[in-house]
Coordinates of C-alpha atoms in Angstrom, one line a residue:
Chain V
X15 CA 0.3 0.1 0.3
X16 CA 2.7 2.5 1.2
X17 CA 4.6 3.3 -2.3
X18 CA 7.9 1.4 -2.8
X19 CA 10.0 4.9 -3.2
X20 CA 8.7 6.1 0.0
X21 CA 9.9 3.3 2.0
X22 CA 13.6 3.5 0.3
X23 CA 13.2 6.4 1.4
X24 CA 12.4 5.2 4.9
X25 CA 15.3 3.0 4.5
X26 CA 17.5 5.6 3.4
X27 CA 16.7 7.6 7.0
X28 CA 17.3 4.1 9.2
X29 CA 20.8 4.4 7.6
X30 CA 21.4 8.0 8.4
X31 CA 20.2 7.2 12.2
X32 CA 22.7 4.6 12.3
X33 CA 25.6 6.5 11.2
X34 CA 24.4 9.3 13.4
X35 CA 24.7 7.3 16.4
X36 CA 28.1 5.9 15.2
X37 CA 28.9 9.7 14.4
X38 CA 28.3 10.7 17.8
X39 CA 30.8 8.2 19.5
X40 CA 33.8 10.0 18.3
X41 CA 34.8 13.5 18.6
X42 CA 36.0 14.3 14.9
X43 CA 33.0 12.8 13.8
X44 CA 30.1 14.1 16.2
X45 CA 28.9 17.3 14.5
X46 CA 28.4 15.3 11.1
X47 CA 26.6 12.7 12.8
X48 CA 24.1 14.7 13.9
X49 CA 23.8 16.5 11.3
X50 CA 23.6 13.5 9.2
X51 CA 20.7 12.3 11.8
X52 CA 18.6 15.9 11.3
X53 CA 18.8 14.8 7.4
X54 CA 17.3 11.4 8.1
X55 CA 15.0 13.2 10.4
X56 CA 14.0 15.9 7.7
X57 CA 13.9 12.8 4.7
X58 CA 11.2 10.8 7.3
X59 CA 9.0 13.7 8.1
X60 CA 9.0 14.6 4.6
X61 CA 7.9 11.3 3.0
X62 CA 5.4 10.6 5.9
X63 CA 3.1 12.6 3.9
X64 CA 2.9 10.4 0.5
X65 CA 1.9 7.2 2.5
X66 CA -0.8 7.3 -0.1
X67 CA -4.8 7.4 -0.2
X68 CA -5.3 4.3 1.1
X69 CA -3.7 4.9 4.1
X70 CA -5.2 8.1 4.5
X71 CA -8.0 7.1 3.2
X72 CA -7.7 9.7 -0.1
X73 CA -5.6 13.1 0.2
X74 CA -4.2 13.7 3.5
X75 CA -6.5 15.1 5.8
X76 CA -6.4 18.1 8.0
X77 CA -2.8 19.1 6.5
X78 CA -2.8 23.1 7.3
X79 CA -3.2 22.4 10.6
X80 CA -0.9 20.0 10.5
X81 CA 2.0 22.2 8.8
X82 CA 1.0 24.7 11.3
X83 CA 1.6 22.4 14.1
X84 CA 4.8 21.2 12.6
X85 CA 5.3 25.2 12.7
X86 CA 4.7 25.9 15.8
X87 CA 6.7 23.1 17.6
X88 CA 9.6 24.0 15.3
X89 CA 9.6 27.4 16.3
X90 CA 9.7 26.0 20.2
X91 CA 12.3 23.8 19.7
X92 CA 14.5 26.0 17.5
X93 CA 14.2 28.9 19.8
X94 CA 14.5 26.8 23.1
X95 CA 17.5 25.3 22.3
X96 CA 19.2 28.3 20.8
X97 CA 18.2 30.2 24.3
X98 CA 19.5 27.5 26.6
X99 CA 22.9 27.9 28.4
X100 CA 25.4 25.6 28.3
X101 CA 24.9 25.2 31.9
X102 CA 20.8 24.6 31.6
X103 CA 21.3 22.2 28.8
X104 CA 21.0 18.7 31.1
X105 CA 17.4 20.0 31.9
X106 CA 16.9 20.9 28.0
X107 CA 17.8 17.6 27.0
X108 CA 15.4 16.3 29.5
X109 CA 12.6 18.2 28.6
X110 CA 12.8 17.6 24.9
X111 CA 13.2 14.0 25.8
X112 CA 9.8 13.9 27.8
X113 CA 7.9 15.7 25.1
X114 CA 8.9 13.2 22.7
X115 CA 7.9 10.3 25.2
X116 CA 4.2 12.3 25.7
X117 CA 3.7 12.2 21.9
X118 CA 4.6 8.6 21.4
X119 CA 1.7 7.9 24.0
X120 CA -0.4 10.2 22.4
X121 CA -0.1 8.4 18.7
X122 CA -1.1 5.3 20.7
X123 CA -4.1 6.6 22.2
X124 CA -5.6 7.9 19.0
X125 CA -4.4 4.6 17.2
X126 CA -6.6 3.1 20.0
X127 CA -9.5 5.3 19.6
X128 CA -9.6 5.4 15.8
X129 CA -9.3 1.6 15.0
X130 CA -10.3 0.0 17.9
X131 CA -8.3 -3.6 17.7
X132 CA -8.6 -6.7 19.2
X133 CA -5.5 -8.2 18.5
X134 CA -3.7 -8.7 21.8
X135 CA -0.2 -7.8 20.3
X136 CA -1.5 -4.5 19.0
X137 CA -2.8 -3.9 22.3
X138 CA 0.0 -4.8 24.5
X139 CA 2.1 -2.4 22.2
X140 CA -0.5 0.0 22.7
X141 CA 0.2 -0.1 26.4
X142 CA 3.4 -0.7 26.4
X143 CA 3.7 2.8 24.7
X144 CA 1.1 4.6 26.7
X145 CA 2.8 3.7 30.4
X146 CA 6.5 3.9 29.0
X147 CA 5.8 6.9 27.5
X148 CA 3.2 8.6 30.0
X149 CA 6.4 8.3 32.6
X150 CA 8.6 9.4 30.7
X151 CA 6.7 12.1 30.2
X152 CA 6.0 13.1 33.8
X153 CA 9.5 11.7 34.7
X154 CA 11.3 14.5 32.4
X155 CA 9.0 16.9 33.4
X156 CA 10.3 16.1 36.9
X157 CA 13.8 15.8 36.7
X158 CA 13.7 18.9 34.4
X159 CA 12.1 20.9 37.3
X160 CA 14.6 19.1 39.2
X161 CA 17.7 20.7 37.6
X162 CA 16.2 23.9 37.2
X163 CA 15.4 23.9 41.0
X164 CA 11.9 24.9 40.5
X165 CA 12.0 22.5 43.4
X166 CA 14.4 20.7 45.9
X167 CA 16.9 18.6 43.9
X168 CA 17.2 16.2 47.1
X169 CA 15.5 13.0 47.2
X170 CA 11.9 13.3 48.2
X171 CA 10.8 11.0 49.9
X172 CA 7.0 11.0 50.9
X173 CA 5.5 8.9 53.6
X174 CA 4.7 5.7 52.8
X175 CA 6.2 6.5 49.6
X176 CA 7.3 3.3 48.8
X177 CA 3.7 1.7 48.8
X178 CA 2.2 4.0 47.4
X179 CA 4.6 3.7 44.3
X180 CA 4.0 0.2 44.6
X181 CA 0.6 0.4 44.5
X182 CA 0.4 2.8 41.5
X183 CA 2.5 -0.1 39.5
X184 CA 0.4 -2.5 40.7
X185 CA -2.8 -0.7 39.7
X186 CA -1.1 -0.1 36.2
X187 CA -0.7 -3.5 35.7
X188 CA -4.3 -4.5 36.7
X189 CA -5.2 -1.7 34.0
X190 CA -3.3 -3.0 31.4
X191 CA -4.5 -6.8 32.1
X192 CA -8.3 -5.7 32.0
X193 CA -7.6 -3.5 29.2
X194 CA -6.4 -6.8 26.8
X195 CA -9.3 -8.9 28.4
X196 CA -11.7 -5.6 27.1
X197 CA -10.4 -3.0 25.3
X198 CA -12.6 -0.1 26.0
X199 CA -12.0 3.9 26.1
X200 CA -12.7 4.2 29.9
X201 CA -10.1 1.7 30.6
X202 CA -7.4 3.6 28.4
X203 CA -8.0 6.6 30.1
X204 CA -7.4 5.4 33.6
X205 CA -4.1 3.5 32.6
X206 CA -3.2 7.3 30.9
X207 CA -4.0 9.0 34.3
X208 CA -1.7 5.7 36.2
X209 CA 1.0 5.9 34.2
X210 CA 1.4 10.0 34.2
X211 CA 1.4 9.6 38.2
X212 CA 3.6 6.8 38.1
X213 CA 6.2 8.7 36.3
X214 CA 6.2 11.4 38.9
X215 CA 6.4 8.7 42.0
X216 CA 9.3 6.9 40.1
X217 CA 11.4 9.8 39.8
X218 CA 10.4 11.8 43.2
X219 CA 13.3 10.0 45.6
X220 CA 15.7 10.4 42.9
X221 CA 17.9 12.9 44.1
X222 CA 21.2 15.3 43.1
X223 CA 23.6 13.3 41.2
X224 CA 22.0 10.7 40.2
X225 CA 19.1 12.8 38.1
X226 CA 21.2 12.8 34.9
X227 CA 21.2 8.8 34.9
X228 CA 17.7 9.2 35.3
X229 CA 17.7 11.5 31.9
X230 CA 19.4 8.6 30.0
X231 CA 16.8 6.1 31.3
X232 CA 14.4 8.2 30.5
X233 CA 15.4 9.0 26.7
X234 CA 15.6 5.1 26.3
X235 CA 12.6 4.2 27.8
X236 CA 10.9 7.0 25.6
X237 CA 13.0 5.4 22.2
X238 CA 11.3 1.9 23.2
X239 CA 7.8 3.5 23.5
X240 CA 8.5 5.1 19.9
X241 CA 9.3 1.5 18.3
X242 CA 6.3 -0.1 20.4
X243 CA 3.9 2.8 18.7
X244 CA 5.5 1.9 15.1
X245 CA 4.2 -1.7 16.1
X246 CA 1.1 -0.4 16.9
X247 CA 1.3 1.5 13.3
X248 CA 2.7 -1.0 11.6
X249 CA 5.5 1.5 10.7
X250 CA 9.1 -0.2 10.1
X251 CA 11.2 3.3 10.7
X252 CA 9.6 3.7 13.9
X253 CA 10.5 0.4 15.2
X254 CA 14.1 0.7 14.0
X255 CA 14.7 4.6 15.0
X256 CA 13.3 3.7 18.4
X257 CA 14.8 0.5 19.4
X258 CA 18.2 2.0 17.9
X259 CA 17.9 4.9 20.7
X260 CA 16.4 2.1 23.3
X261 CA 19.4 0.2 23.3
X262 CA 22.0 2.5 22.9
X263 CA 20.6 4.6 25.6
X264 CA 20.2 1.6 27.6
X265 CA 24.2 1.1 27.1
X266 CA 24.8 4.7 27.3
X267 CA 23.0 4.4 30.7
X268 CA 24.9 1.9 32.0
X269 CA 27.9 3.6 31.2
X270 CA 26.8 6.7 33.3
X271 CA 26.2 4.8 36.1
X272 CA 29.6 3.0 36.2
X273 CA 31.1 6.2 36.3
X274 CA 29.4 7.1 38.8
X275 CA 30.3 3.4 40.8
X276 CA 27.0 2.6 41.5
X277 CA 24.2 0.0 40.2
X278 CA 21.7 1.4 38.3
X279 CA 19.0 -0.2 40.6
X280 CA 20.7 1.9 43.6
X281 CA 20.4 5.1 41.4
X282 CA 16.9 4.6 41.3
X283 CA 15.7 3.1 44.6
X284 CA 18.6 4.1 47.0
X285 CA 16.3 6.5 48.5
X286 CA 13.9 4.5 49.5
X287 CA 16.3 2.5 51.8
X288 CA 16.4 4.0 55.3
X289 CA 19.2 6.9 55.6
X290 CA 21.7 6.1 57.9
X291 CA 22.3 9.9 59.2
X292 CA 25.6 11.0 58.5
X293 CA 28.2 10.6 62.0
X294 CA 29.0 14.3 61.2
X295 CA 27.9 17.0 63.7
X296 CA 26.3 19.8 62.2
X297 CA 28.9 22.3 60.1
X298 CA 28.0 25.6 61.8
X299 CA 30.0 25.3 64.9
X300 CA 32.6 23.5 63.7
X301 CA 35.5 25.3 62.7
X302 CA 36.9 25.4 59.1
X303 CA 40.1 28.2 58.0
X304 CA 39.3 30.9 55.8
X305 CA 41.5 32.5 53.4
X306 CA 42.0 35.7 51.9
X307 CA 42.3 35.8 47.8
X308 CA 46.1 37.0 48.5
X309 CA 46.6 34.2 50.6
X310 CA 45.3 32.0 48.1
X311 CA 47.4 34.1 45.6
X312 CA 50.7 33.3 47.5
X313 CA 49.6 29.8 47.8
X314 CA 49.4 29.4 43.7
X315 CA 52.3 31.3 43.1
X316 CA 55.1 29.3 45.1
X317 CA 53.4 26.2 43.8
X318 CA 55.2 24.0 41.8
X319 CA 52.2 22.0 40.5
X320 CA 48.7 22.9 40.8
X321 CA 45.7 20.7 40.0
X322 CA 42.4 22.4 39.2
X323 CA 38.9 20.9 39.8
X324 CA 36.2 22.3 38.2
X325 CA 32.6 21.6 39.2
X326 CA 29.3 23.2 38.6
X327 CA 29.7 26.0 40.4
X328 CA 32.2 27.6 38.0
X329 CA 30.0 26.8 35.2
X330 CA 26.9 28.4 37.2
X331 CA 29.3 31.6 38.0
X332 CA 30.0 31.8 34.2
X333 CA 33.7 31.7 35.7
X334 CA 35.4 29.7 32.7
X335 CA 37.5 32.6 31.3
X336 CA 38.5 33.5 34.6
X337 CA 39.8 30.1 35.7
X338 CA 41.3 30.0 32.2
X339 CA 43.2 33.7 33.0
X340 CA 44.2 32.3 36.3
X341 CA 45.8 29.3 34.8
X342 CA 47.7 31.2 31.7
X343 CA 49.0 33.3 34.2
X344 CA 50.5 30.3 36.3
X345 CA 51.9 28.7 33.2
X346 CA 53.8 31.8 32.5
X347 CA 55.4 31.7 36.2
X348 CA 56.4 28.0 35.2
X349 CA 54.3 26.3 37.3
X350 CA 52.4 22.8 36.2
X351 CA 48.4 23.4 35.7
X352 CA 46.4 20.6 35.3
X353 CA 42.4 20.5 35.0
X354 CA 40.9 17.0 37.0
X355 CA 37.8 16.6 35.1
X356 CA 35.7 14.1 36.9
X357 CA 33.3 11.9 34.6
X358 CA 30.9 14.0 36.0
X359 CA 31.6 17.3 36.7
X360 CA 29.1 19.4 36.0
X361 CA 25.1 17.8 35.6
X362 CA 26.5 15.2 33.1
X363 CA 28.8 12.7 32.4
X364 CA 31.5 15.3 29.6
X365 CA 29.2 18.6 30.6
X366 CA 32.5 19.9 31.8
X367 CA 34.3 19.6 29.1
X368 CA 31.8 21.4 27.3
X369 CA 32.1 24.0 29.6
X370 CA 35.4 24.6 29.5
X371 CA 35.7 24.2 25.2
X372 CA 33.1 27.0 25.6
X373 CA 36.0 29.0 27.2
X374 CA 38.7 27.8 24.5
X375 CA 40.4 25.7 27.3
X376 CA 43.4 23.4 25.4
X377 CA 42.3 19.7 25.8
X378 CA 45.8 18.8 26.5
X379 CA 45.2 20.9 30.1
X380 CA 42.0 18.6 31.0
X381 CA 42.7 15.7 32.4
X382 CA 40.4 12.5 33.1
X383 CA 40.0 10.7 36.9
X384 CA 42.0 7.6 36.5
X385 CA 44.8 9.7 35.4
X386 CA 45.5 12.6 37.5
X387 CA 44.1 10.7 40.6
X388 CA 47.8 9.3 41.1
X389 CA 49.4 12.6 40.8
X390 CA 47.6 14.7 44.0
X391 CA 50.1 13.3 46.5
X392 CA 53.0 15.3 44.7
X393 CA 50.4 18.1 44.2
X394 CA 51.2 21.1 45.7
X395 CA 47.8 22.9 45.9
X396 CA 44.7 21.6 44.8
X397 CA 42.4 24.6 43.8
X398 CA 38.4 23.4 43.9
X399 CA 36.3 25.8 42.0
X400 CA 32.1 25.1 42.9
X401 CA 33.3 21.3 43.2
X402 CA 32.0 19.2 46.0
X403 CA 30.0 16.0 46.1
X404 CA 33.0 14.8 43.8
X405 CA 36.0 15.5 45.7
X406 CA 34.3 14.4 49.2
X407 CA 36.0 11.2 50.3
X408 CA 32.9 10.1 52.1
X409 CA 32.2 8.1 48.6
X410 CA 35.2 6.3 49.2
X411 CA 35.5 5.6 53.0
X412 CA 32.0 6.1 54.5
X413 CA 30.2 3.1 54.0
X414 CA 26.5 5.0 54.9
X415 CA 27.2 8.4 52.7
X416 CA 24.6 8.3 50.4
X417 CA 27.2 8.5 47.3
X418 CA 29.4 5.6 49.0
X419 CA 31.1 4.2 46.0
X420 CA 31.3 6.8 43.3
X421 CA 34.7 7.4 42.5
X422 CA 36.0 10.8 43.4
X423 CA 39.3 12.7 42.7
X424 CA 41.9 12.5 45.5
X425 CA 42.2 15.8 46.3
X426 CA 42.6 15.0 50.0
X427 CA 45.6 13.7 49.4
X428 CA 47.5 16.9 48.1
X429 CA 49.7 19.1 49.8
X430 CA 47.2 21.9 50.7
X431 CA 43.4 22.2 49.8
X432 CA 41.9 25.9 48.3
X433 CA 37.9 26.0 48.1
X434 CA 36.2 28.7 46.4
X435 CA 32.7 28.2 47.5
X436 CA 29.5 30.5 48.2
X437 CA 28.8 29.3 50.9
X438 CA 29.3 26.0 53.7
X439 CA 26.2 25.0 51.9
X440 CA 26.8 20.8 51.3
X441 CA 26.9 20.2 47.6
X442 CA 23.9 18.4 44.9
X443 CA 24.2 15.5 47.5
X444 CA 23.1 17.3 50.6
X445 CA 26.4 15.5 52.4
X446 CA 29.0 17.0 54.5
X447 CA 32.4 16.8 53.5
X448 CA 35.4 15.9 55.6
X449 CA 38.2 17.7 53.3
X450 CA 36.4 21.0 54.1
X451 CA 37.4 20.5 58.4
X452 CA 40.7 19.6 57.3
X453 CA 43.3 21.6 59.3
X454 CA 45.4 22.1 55.6
X455 CA 42.5 23.4 53.5
X456 CA 41.6 27.2 53.6
X457 CA 38.5 28.4 52.2
X458 CA 37.7 31.3 50.0
X459 CA 33.9 32.1 50.1
X460 CA 32.1 34.1 47.4
X461 CA 30.9 33.9 44.0
X462 CA 33.6 31.8 42.0
X463 CA 33.7 34.8 39.3
X464 CA 34.7 37.4 42.3
X465 CA 36.7 35.2 43.7
X466 CA 38.9 34.2 40.8
X467 CA 38.8 37.7 39.5
X468 CA 40.6 39.2 42.7
X469 CA 43.0 36.1 42.9
X470 CA 44.1 37.2 39.6
X471 CA 44.4 40.8 40.4
X472 CA 46.5 39.3 43.7
X473 CA 48.9 37.4 41.7
X474 CA 49.6 40.0 38.7
X475 CA 50.4 42.5 41.4
X476 CA 52.7 39.7 43.6
Chain Q
X27 CA 4.1 -6.8 7.7
X28 CA 3.8 -10.0 9.8
X29 CA 4.3 -10.1 13.1
X30 CA 7.7 -12.2 12.8
X31 CA 9.2 -9.7 10.3
X32 CA 8.7 -6.8 12.7
X33 CA 10.4 -8.8 15.5
X34 CA 13.7 -9.5 13.4
X35 CA 13.6 -5.8 12.7
X36 CA 13.6 -5.4 16.3
X37 CA 16.2 -7.7 17.5
X38 CA 18.5 -6.4 15.0
X39 CA 18.1 -3.2 15.9
X40 CA 18.7 -4.3 19.5
X41 CA 22.4 -5.2 18.7
X42 CA 23.0 -2.5 15.9
X43 CA 22.2 0.2 18.7
X44 CA 24.2 -1.0 21.2
X45 CA 27.0 -2.1 18.4
X46 CA 27.4 2.0 17.5
X47 CA 28.1 3.1 20.5
X48 CA 29.8 0.7 22.7
X49 CA 33.0 2.7 22.1
X50 CA 31.8 6.0 22.6
X51 CA 34.5 8.1 25.1
X52 CA 33.3 9.7 28.2
X53 CA 33.4 12.7 26.7
X54 CA 31.2 12.7 24.5
X55 CA 28.2 10.5 26.8
X56 CA 26.3 14.2 27.0
X57 CA 26.2 15.1 23.5
X58 CA 25.3 11.2 22.7
X59 CA 22.7 11.3 25.0
X60 CA 21.5 14.3 23.2
X61 CA 21.8 13.3 19.9
X62 CA 20.1 10.1 20.2
X63 CA 17.2 11.9 22.4
X64 CA 16.6 14.0 19.2
X65 CA 16.9 10.9 16.8
X66 CA 13.4 9.2 18.6
X67 CA 11.7 13.0 17.8
X68 CA 11.4 10.9 14.2
X69 CA 7.9 10.0 16.2
X70 CA 7.2 13.1 14.2
X71 CA 6.7 10.4 11.4
X72 CA 3.6 8.6 13.4
X73 CA 1.9 11.6 15.0
X74 CA 1.8 13.0 10.9
X75 CA 0.5 9.7 10.3
X76 CA -2.5 9.5 12.6
X77 CA -3.4 12.7 12.3
X78 CA -3.6 12.7 8.6
X79 CA -6.3 10.1 8.9
X80 CA -7.8 11.8 12.0
X81 CA -11.9 11.1 12.0
X82 CA -13.1 12.9 14.8
X83 CA -12.0 15.9 16.7
X84 CA -10.6 14.2 20.2
X85 CA -8.5 12.6 17.3
X86 CA -7.5 15.7 15.2
X87 CA -6.5 17.8 18.3
X88 CA -4.8 15.3 20.2
X89 CA -2.6 14.2 16.9
X90 CA -1.9 17.7 16.7
X91 CA -0.5 18.1 20.3
X92 CA 1.4 15.3 19.4
X93 CA 2.8 17.0 16.3
X94 CA 3.7 19.7 18.0
X95 CA 5.3 17.9 21.3
X96 CA 7.1 15.8 18.7
X97 CA 8.6 18.3 16.5
X98 CA 10.2 20.3 19.8
X99 CA 12.0 17.0 20.5
X100 CA 13.1 16.6 16.9
X101 CA 14.0 20.1 16.2
X102 CA 15.3 21.0 19.6
X103 CA 17.1 17.9 20.0
X104 CA 19.3 18.5 17.0
X105 CA 19.8 22.1 17.7
X106 CA 21.2 21.7 21.0
X107 CA 23.4 18.5 20.2
X108 CA 24.5 20.5 17.4
X109 CA 25.3 23.7 19.6
X110 CA 27.2 21.1 22.0
X111 CA 29.3 19.7 20.0
X112 CA 30.2 22.8 17.9
X113 CA 32.4 23.7 21.0
X114 CA 34.3 20.4 20.2
X115 CA 35.6 21.9 16.9
X116 CA 39.7 21.3 16.3
X117 CA 41.1 24.7 17.8
X118 CA 42.5 26.0 14.4
X119 CA 39.4 26.7 12.6
X120 CA 37.9 28.1 16.0
X121 CA 40.5 30.6 16.2
X122 CA 39.5 31.4 12.3
X123 CA 35.9 32.5 13.4
X124 CA 36.5 34.3 16.4
X125 CA 38.7 36.3 14.2
X126 CA 36.1 36.8 11.3

């Protein structure tokens, strides 16, 4: 029924998607890969209008409305993607992912309403799309709210949360089975509602540094729901594209979870387990050593080797260019300087590389965790700018800490540690960092950019 | 298409999907996630298909919502990924652009 040339064009689009993912796996070909993917998507969209009279029952109906809807979506997507700050990019990806999941769920709902298929395989695929697509939709919107700090980024544990979540999941499954036995509209709406709630319940208890992994997981979910919607519509291209993303996304999620040193189940359900309160006393009455910009400049100027540990705070303060200036000054004095990049520095794996590349920091100075960690004992000053959790030794030593098991940068082994921090507030994961109270640690309080500018000024006048 | 052909396509796609990203370097995790995210924006095709044969207003309006959502996913996804990857250009090219 579909013209052959349309199917050939779709095959071409599928090949372009595979080449896109392949290209995105290597720095040299990544941008080209993304462009190939965009070309594939454009081809696929264009030929969707030529499925033929039999499919559409005449010419494509509602064509003007469809084109207007595409224009609206394209403008919203384009403007949002252009305007977003690089620091806010993770939540943008979450949002784009969520709306894709929502679209897949809605498509299956429409197909159910119009065709009323009683074929169990089609019904199962419909249910799968509705449930997974909806979970991805509300789950992604919630991760957006968490990262955008519209709500707390900490794990939210509601009383009896575990039972409510399990109860909702069971109710969803029961509704799904009922729908297969008796495919009526009201059950589908109920299923849709339950799935939307389930997405919220599943993401609420996930907090802090685990949120990016959840975005990646939901991305894989959306891929699978797109594949299932392809099965419902008997459309090969959607099956191929959705499955590719589902499989690649699942693998990527696992790699990210490994980079954080924790199994995936721990990420998702960690907050359900009873938290053992950290032994550390409250921070207010414990002494810390604070330093002036002048002190820090002197410390750096007389060091032989300095390691910079950049964190999300650096990016928030837009201080990437200032830190580059500082490093250039130090290098000019003959001091050896490296950046230590934790795999999850920033908000997502690889995020810090993107942010520093934006500020023209040379790649050669960026060292990955495994490469730099043995160098800390021979380092005079470790300068931690706006990072906290990724240098917290609790992840290494304290079994009760929620981040236990995450590999960290061993700044505590350096001769001296300097933290540039806004306040004593704990990091993203919400736990105390013992290094802050170490006698060899100095703290310079204030906005990262202001502090760095002062240090640069002090260095110049030395 | 019959169920077994679709299943075959599904299973083979899983292997291809895993194979193509298995060697990705850690610095590209974020752009890869974002690029993969853009690719599932192709769900727009499905949204166009169901809307183009919608027979009542409920189906039409739901279909138009799906089209808007799917297009945001597709266009936004590719554009934001391109912005990220722009920064991974080789140093020389970047300087030329700055001096322009």
